[in-house]
Coordinates of N, CA, C and O in Angstrom, one line a residue:
M289 N 90.3 -23.2 -87.0 CA 91.0 -22.8 -85.7 C 89.8 -22.9 -85.0 O 88.9 -22.4 -84.8
E290 N 89.9 -23.5 -83.4 CA 89.1 -23.8 -82.1 C 89.0 -22.8 -81.7 O 90.0 -21.5 -81.5
K291 N 87.7 -22.1 -81.3 CA 87.2 -21.3 -80.0 C 88.2 -21.5 -79.5 O 88.6 -22.5 -78.3
R292 N 88.9 -20.6 -79.2 CA 89.7 -20.4 -77.4 C 89.2 -19.0 -76.8 O 88.4 -18.1 -77.0
V293 N 89.9 -18.8 -75.3 CA 89.8 -17.9 -74.0 C 91.0 -16.9 -74.6 O 91.9 -17.4 -74.9
S294 N 90.6 -15.6 -75.0 CA 92.0 -14.7 -75.1 C 92.7 -14.8 -74.1 O 92.2 -14.8 -72.9
Y295 N 93.7 -14.4 -74.1 CA 94.9 -13.7 -72.3 C 94.0 -13.0 -71.9 O 94.2 -13.1 -70.6
S296 N 93.5 -11.5 -72.5 CA 92.7 -10.8 -71.4 C 91.9 -11.3 -70.9 O 91.6 -10.6 -70.0
M297 N 90.7 -11.7 -71.4 CA 90.0 -12.7 -70.4 C 90.2 -13.9 -69.5 O 89.8 -13.1 -68.8
M298 N 91.0 -14.0 -70.1 CA 92.0 -14.9 -68.9 C 92.1 -14.1 -67.4 O 92.3 -14.7 -66.4
K299 N 93.4 -13.2 -67.8 CA 93.2 -12.3 -66.8 C 92.1 -11.6 -66.7 O 92.1 -11.5 -65.0
S300 N 91.2 -11.5 -67.0 CA 90.0 -10.8 -66.4 C 89.7 -11.5 -65.3 O 89.3 -10.9 -64.2
W301 N 89.6 -13.1 -66.1 CA 88.5 -13.7 -65.0 C 89.4 -13.5 -63.9 O 88.9 -14.1 -62.7
A302 N 91.0 -14.5 -64.2 CA 91.5 -14.5 -62.9 C 91.7 -13.3 -61.9 O 91.4 -13.9 -60.4
F303 N 91.7 -12.3 -62.3 CA 91.2 -10.9 -61.3 C 90.0 -10.7 -60.9 O 89.9 -10.5 -59.9
E304 N 88.8 -10.9 -61.6 CA 87.6 -10.9 -60.9 C 87.8 -12.3 -59.9 O 87.1 -12.1 -58.5
C305 N 88.4 -13.2 -60.1 CA 88.3 -14.7 -58.9 C 88.8 -14.4 -57.8 O 88.5 -14.7 -56.5
Y306 N 90.6 -13.3 -58.1 CA 91.0 -13.4 -56.9 C 90.4 -11.9 -56.1 O 90.3 -12.3 -54.8
Y307 N 89.9 -11.3 -56.8 CA 89.5 -10.2 -56.0 C 87.8 -11.2 -55.2 O 88.0 -10.4 -53.7
E308 N 87.2 -11.5 -55.7 CA 86.5 -12.8 -55.3 C 87.0 -13.5 -53.6 O 86.1 -12.9 -52.7
G309 N 88.0 -14.0 -53.7 CA 88.4 -14.4 -53.0 C 89.0 -13.5 -52.2 O 88.9 -14.0 -51.0
C310 N 89.3 -12.8 -51.8 CA 89.9 -11.6 -51.2 C 88.6 -11.1 -50.7 O 88.5 -11.2 -48.6
R311 N 87.4 -10.8 -51.1 CA 86.5 -10.6 -50.7 C 85.9 -11.5 -50.1 O 85.1 -11.4 -48.5
D312 N 85.3 -12.5 -50.3 CA 84.5 -14.0 -49.6 C 85.5 -14.3 -48.2 O 85.0 -15.3 -47.9
H313 N 87.1 -14.8 -48.5 CA 87.6 -15.7 -48.0 C 88.3 -15.0 -47.1 O 89.2 -15.4 -45.9
A314 N 89.2 -13.8 -47.6 CA 90.7 -13.5 -47.0 C 89.6 -12.8 -45.7 O 90.2 -12.9 -44.7
I315 N 89.2 -11.3 -45.8 CA 88.4 -10.6 -45.4 C 87.6 -11.5 -43.9 O 87.5 -11.0 -42.8
K316 N 86.4 -11.9 -44.7 CA 85.6 -13.1 -43.9 C 86.6 -14.1 -43.5 O 86.0 -14.2 -41.9
K317 N 87.6 -14.9 -43.8 CA 88.2 -16.5 -43.0 C 89.5 -16.2 -42.6 O 89.9 -17.1 -42.0
G318 N 90.2 -15.1 -43.0 CA 91.2 -14.9 -42.7 C 92.6 -15.5 -43.9 O 93.9 -15.4 -42.9
W319 N 92.1 -15.2 -45.2 CA 93.2 -16.2 -46.0 C 94.2 -15.1 -46.7 O 93.7 -14.1 -46.3
G320 N 95.3 -16.0 -46.3 CA 96.1 -15.3 -47.4 C 96.4 -15.7 -48.8 O 95.4 -16.0 -49.5
H321 N 97.2 -14.7 -49.2 CA 97.4 -14.7 -50.8 C 98.0 -15.9 -51.3 O 97.1 -16.3 -52.1
D322 N 98.4 -16.9 -50.9 CA 98.5 -18.3 -50.7 C 97.0 -19.1 -51.0 O 97.0 -19.5 -51.8
E323 N 95.9 -19.0 -50.3 CA 95.2 -19.9 -50.3 C 94.3 -18.8 -51.5 O 93.4 -19.3 -51.9
I324 N 94.4 -17.7 -51.2 CA 93.9 -16.9 -52.3 C 94.2 -17.7 -53.7 O 93.6 -17.9 -54.9
M325 N 95.1 -17.6 -54.5 CA 96.5 -18.5 -55.1 C 95.6 -19.5 -55.7 O 95.3 -20.0 -56.4
G326 N 95.6 -20.6 -54.6 CA 94.6 -21.6 -54.9 C 93.7 -22.0 -55.5 O 93.0 -22.5 -56.2
Y327 N 92.8 -20.7 -54.5 CA 91.3 -20.3 -55.0 C 91.3 -20.5 -56.4 O 89.8 -20.5 -57.0
V328 N 92.2 -19.5 -56.8 CA 91.5 -19.3 -58.3 C 92.1 -20.0 -59.3 O 91.5 -20.4 -60.1
I329 N 93.4 -21.0 -59.0 CA 93.9 -22.2 -59.6 C 92.6 -22.8 -59.6 O 91.9 -23.6 -60.7
Y330 N 91.8 -23.6 -57.9 CA 91.0 -24.3 -58.1 C 89.2 -24.1 -58.9 O 88.9 -25.4 -60.1
N331 N 89.2 -23.2 -58.8 CA 88.5 -22.1 -59.5 C 88.1 -22.3 -61.2 O 87.1 -22.8 -62.4
F332 N 89.8 -22.4 -62.1 CA 89.9 -22.8 -63.0 C 90.6 -24.1 -63.7 O 91.0 -24.1 -64.8
Q333 N 90.3 -25.0 -62.5 CA 91.2 -25.7 -62.8 C 90.3 -27.0 -64.3 O 89.1 -27.4 -63.8
D334 N 91.0 -27.4 -64.6 CA 90.9 -28.3 -66.5 C 89.5 -27.2 -67.2 O 88.9 -27.6 -68.1
S335 N 89.7 -26.1 -67.1 CA 88.6 -24.7 -68.3 C 89.7 -24.4 -68.8 O 89.1 -24.4 -70.1
F336 N 91.0 -24.7 -69.4 CA 91.9 -24.2 -70.2 C 92.5 -25.8 -70.5 O 93.4 -26.5 -70.3
T337 N 92.1 -26.0 -72.3 CA 92.4 -27.4 -72.7 C 93.6 -27.1 -73.9 O 94.2 -27.7 -74.1
L338 N 93.3 -26.3 -74.8 CA 93.8 -25.8 -75.9 C 95.7 -25.2 -75.6 O 95.3 -24.8 -74.5
P339 N 96.9 -25.9 -75.8 CA 97.3 -26.0 -75.7 C 97.9 -24.3 -76.0 O 98.8 -23.9 -74.5
M340 N 97.4 -23.1 -76.4 CA 97.7 -21.7 -76.3 C 96.7 -21.5 -74.7 O 98.0 -20.6 -73.9
E341 N 96.6 -21.7 -74.7 CA 95.4 -21.2 -73.4 C 96.4 -21.9 -72.0 O 96.6 -20.9 -71.5
V342 N 96.6 -23.1 -72.0 CA 97.2 -23.8 -71.0 C 98.4 -23.0 -70.5 O 98.6 -22.4 -69.8
F343 N 99.1 -22.9 -71.9 CA 100.4 -21.6 -71.7 C 100.1 -20.2 -71.0 O 100.6 -20.2 -70.1
M344 N 99.1 -19.6 -71.5 CA 98.8 -18.3 -71.8 C 98.3 -18.2 -69.6 O 98.9 -17.7 -69.2
W345 N 97.7 -19.2 -69.0 CA 97.0 -19.7 -68.2 C 98.2 -19.3 -66.9 O 98.7 -19.0 -66.0
K346 N 99.0 -20.2 -67.4 CA 100.4 -20.8 -66.6 C 100.5 -19.4 -67.0 O 101.7 -18.8 -65.5
I347 N 101.1 -18.6 -67.0 CA 101.5 -16.8 -67.4 C 101.1 -16.1 -66.6 O 101.6 -15.8 -65.8
V348 N 100.1 -16.1 -66.6 CA 98.4 -15.4 -65.9 C 99.3 -15.7 -64.3 O 98.8 -14.7 -63.7
I349 N 98.7 -17.4 -63.4 CA 99.2 -17.5 -62.9 C 100.4 -17.2 -61.5 O 100.2 -16.7 -61.0
I350 N 101.5 -17.1 -62.9 CA 102.8 -16.9 -62.2 C 102.4 -15.5 -61.9 O 103.2 -15.1 -61.2
I351 N 102.4 -14.6 -62.8 CA 102.2 -13.3 -62.8 C 101.6 -12.7 -60.9 O 101.5 -12.0 -60.5
L352 N 100.2 -13.2 -61.3 CA 99.1 -12.9 -60.6 C 99.6 -13.2 -59.2 O 99.7 -13.0 -57.9
S353 N 100.7 -14.4 -59.1 CA 101.0 -14.9 -57.7 C 102.4 -13.8 -57.4 O 102.3 -14.0 -56.1
G354 N 102.4 -12.8 -58.3 CA 103.2 -12.1 -58.0 C 104.9 -12.7 -57.1 O 105.8 -11.5 -56.9
G355 N 105.4 -13.6 -57.3 CA 106.3 -13.9 -56.5 C 106.8 -14.0 -55.1 O 107.7 -14.3 -54.7
W356 N 105.5 -13.7 -54.6 CA 105.3 -13.5 -53.1 C 106.1 -15.2 -52.3 O 107.1 -15.2 -51.1
N357 N 105.5 -15.9 -53.0 CA 105.7 -17.4 -52.1 C 107.2 -17.8 -53.3 O 106.7 -18.3 -54.4
K358 N 107.8 -17.9 -53.1 CA 109.4 -18.3 -53.7 C 109.2 -19.5 -53.9 O 109.2 -20.1 -55.4
E359 N 108.8 -21.0 -53.6 CA 108.7 -21.8 -53.8 C 107.7 -21.9 -54.5 O 107.8 -23.0 -55.7
F360 N 106.2 -21.3 -54.7 CA 104.7 -21.7 -55.0 C 105.5 -21.0 -56.1 O 105.6 -21.5 -57.6
H361 N 106.4 -20.5 -57.0 CA 106.9 -19.3 -57.8 C 107.4 -19.9 -58.7 O 107.1 -20.3 -59.7
M362 N 108.8 -20.9 -58.2 CA 109.9 -21.7 -58.5 C 108.8 -23.1 -59.0 O 109.6 -23.2 -60.0
R363 N 108.2 -23.2 -58.0 CA 106.6 -24.9 -59.0 C 106.3 -24.3 -59.9 O 106.6 -25.1 -61.0
N364 N 105.9 -23.2 -60.2 CA 105.4 -22.8 -61.4 C 106.0 -22.6 -62.9 O 105.8 -22.7 -63.4
I365 N 107.5 -21.9 -62.1 CA 108.2 -21.6 -63.2 C 108.9 -23.0 -64.0 O 109.0 -23.0 -65.3
E366 N 109.0 -24.1 -62.8 CA 109.6 -24.9 -63.7 C 108.4 -25.9 -64.0 O 108.8 -26.6 -65.2
S367 N 107.5 -25.3 -64.2 CA 106.2 -26.1 -64.6 C 105.9 -25.5 -66.5 O 105.8 -25.9 -67.3
L368 N 105.9 -24.4 -66.3 CA 106.4 -24.1 -67.0 C 107.3 -23.9 -67.9 O 107.3 -24.2 -69.7
A369 N 108.4 -24.3 -67.7 CA 109.9 -24.9 -68.8 C 109.1 -26.1 -69.0 O 109.7 -26.0 -70.2
R370 N 108.8 -26.9 -68.3 CA 108.3 -28.0 -69.1 C 107.8 -28.0 -69.6 O 107.7 -28.9 -70.9
F371 N 106.6 -27.2 -69.6 CA 105.4 -27.1 -70.6 C 106.1 -26.4 -72.1 O 105.9 -27.0 -73.1
M372 N 107.2 -25.8 -72.2 CA 107.8 -25.3 -73.1 C 108.6 -26.1 -73.8 O 109.1 -26.0 -75.0
D373 N 109.3 -26.8 -72.7 CA 110.1 -28.3 -73.4 C 109.3 -29.0 -74.1 O 109.8 -29.7 -74.7
E374 N 108.3 -29.8 -73.8 CA 107.3 -30.5 -74.3 C 106.6 -30.2 -75.6 O 105.8 -30.7 -76.0
N375 N 106.6 -28.3 -75.7 CA 105.4 -27.8 -76.8 C 106.0 -26.6 -77.6 O 106.7 -25.8 -77.1
P376 N 105.4 -27.4 -78.9 CA 106.5 -25.6 -79.7 C 105.6 -24.6 -79.6 O 104.6 -24.1 -80.2
I377 N 106.5 -23.9 -78.9 CA 105.7 -22.4 -78.7 C 105.4 -21.4 -79.8 O 104.4 -21.2 -79.6
D378 N 106.3 -21.5 -80.8 CA 106.0 -20.8 -81.8 C 105.2 -21.2 -83.0 O 104.5 -20.4 -83.1
E379 N 104.7 -22.6 -83.1 CA 103.7 -22.8 -83.1 C 102.2 -22.9 -82.6 O 101.4 -22.1 -83.4
I380 N 102.2 -22.7 -81.4 CA 101.3 -23.0 -80.0 C 100.6 -21.4 -80.3 O 99.0 -21.2 -80.2
L381 N 102.0 -20.2 -80.8 CA 100.9 -18.8 -80.7 C 101.5 -18.0 -81.9 O 101.2 -17.2 -81.9
K382 N 101.3 -19.1 -83.2 CA 101.7 -18.0 -84.4 C 100.2 -18.0 -84.8 O 100.2 -16.9 -85.5
D383 N 99.1 -18.4 -84.2 CA 97.4 -17.8 -84.7 C 97.4 -16.7 -83.7 O 96.4 -16.4 -83.9
V384 N 98.0 -16.1 -83.1 CA 97.1 -15.1 -81.7 C 97.4 -13.5 -82.5 O 98.5 -13.2 -83.1
P385 N 96.6 -13.0 -82.3 CA 96.4 -11.7 -82.7 C 97.2 -10.6 -82.8 O 98.0 -11.1 -81.3
E386 N 97.6 -9.9 -83.7 CA 99.4 -9.3 -83.1 C 99.2 -8.4 -81.8 O 99.9 -8.5 -81.1
D387 N 97.9 -7.6 -81.8 CA 97.6 -7.0 -80.4 C 98.0 -7.8 -79.0 O 98.4 -7.1 -78.2
E388 N 97.4 -9.5 -79.6 CA 96.9 -9.9 -78.1 C 98.8 -10.3 -77.9 O 98.8 -10.1 -76.9
F389 N 99.4 -11.0 -78.8 CA 100.6 -11.0 -78.9 C 101.6 -10.4 -78.2 O 102.4 -10.5 -77.1
K390 N 101.3 -8.9 -78.9 CA 102.2 -7.8 -78.4 C 102.3 -7.7 -76.8 O 103.5 -7.7 -75.6
N391 N 100.8 -7.8 -76.5 CA 100.2 -7.8 -74.7 C 101.3 -9.4 -73.8 O 101.6 -8.9 -72.9
F392 N 101.0 -10.2 -74.7 CA 101.7 -11.4 -74.2 C 103.1 -11.5 -74.1 O 103.4 -12.1 -72.6
M393 N 103.7 -11.1 -75.0 CA 104.6 -10.7 -75.4 C 105.7 -9.7 -73.8 O 106.7 -10.2 -73.1
H394 N 104.4 -8.8 -74.0 CA 105.8 -7.7 -72.5 C 105.5 -8.6 -71.2 O 106.1 -8.2 -70.6
D395 N 104.1 -9.4 -70.8 CA 104.6 -10.6 -70.1 C 105.2 -11.6 -69.6 O 106.7 -11.7 -68.6
L396 N 105.8 -11.9 -70.7 CA 106.9 -12.6 -71.1 C 108.6 -12.5 -70.7 O 109.2 -12.9 -70.5
K397 N 107.9 -11.1 -70.9 CA 109.7 -10.1 -71.1 C 109.7 -9.7 -69.8 O 111.4 -9.9 -68.8
I398 N 108.8 -10.0 -68.9 CA 108.1 -9.5 -67.6 C 109.2 -10.7 -66.9 O 110.3 -10.8 -65.8
L399 N 109.0 -12.0 -67.3 CA 109.6 -13.0 -67.0 C 110.6 -13.6 -67.7 O 110.7 -15.0 -67.3
N400 N 111.3 -12.5 -68.2 CA 112.5 -13.4 -68.8 C 112.6 -14.4 -70.0 O 113.3 -14.9 -70.1
I401 N 111.2 -14.0 -70.8 CA 111.0 -16.0 -71.2 C 111.1 -14.7 -72.8 O 110.1 -13.7 -73.0
E402 N 111.9 -14.4 -73.9 CA 111.7 -13.4 -74.5 C 112.2 -13.9 -76.0 O 111.7 -13.4 -77.0
N403 N 112.1 -15.1 -76.0 CA 112.4 -16.1 -77.5 C 111.9 -16.3 -78.2 O 112.1 -17.9 -79.2
I404 N 110.8 -15.8 -78.5 CA 109.2 -16.3 -79.1 C 109.3 -15.7 -79.9 O 108.9 -14.8 -79.9
Q405 N 108.6 -16.3 -81.7 CA 108.6 -15.6 -82.6 C 107.2 -15.7 -82.8 O 106.4 -16.8 -83.0
P406 N 106.6 -15.0 -83.5 CA 105.4 -14.8 -83.7 C 105.1 -15.8 -85.3 O 106.1 -16.1 -85.5

């Protein structure tokens, strides 16, 4: 199995980047949430290549966006649905350690995505 970035590390990096965006751009330049989300996405563009990472990153972005911008939220939900249609999610997640899997599944449950088996 290839070395991959864990779900908790992705969340940590995303939160750190969001914080930096707020500090360096929202406060100083007046950026809003949407611009900060763009900043986070831009900073990690092409960073995650393994299907498991891509799937988990999509979830991180959807949750971090908070659903505040309905258009952004729906676009990302649709992208997630396409990804799930095109990829065997059960297979992608089969090697995720149990504690990480449970944490990830909790977040999927929040998004009403629960039909995945370990």
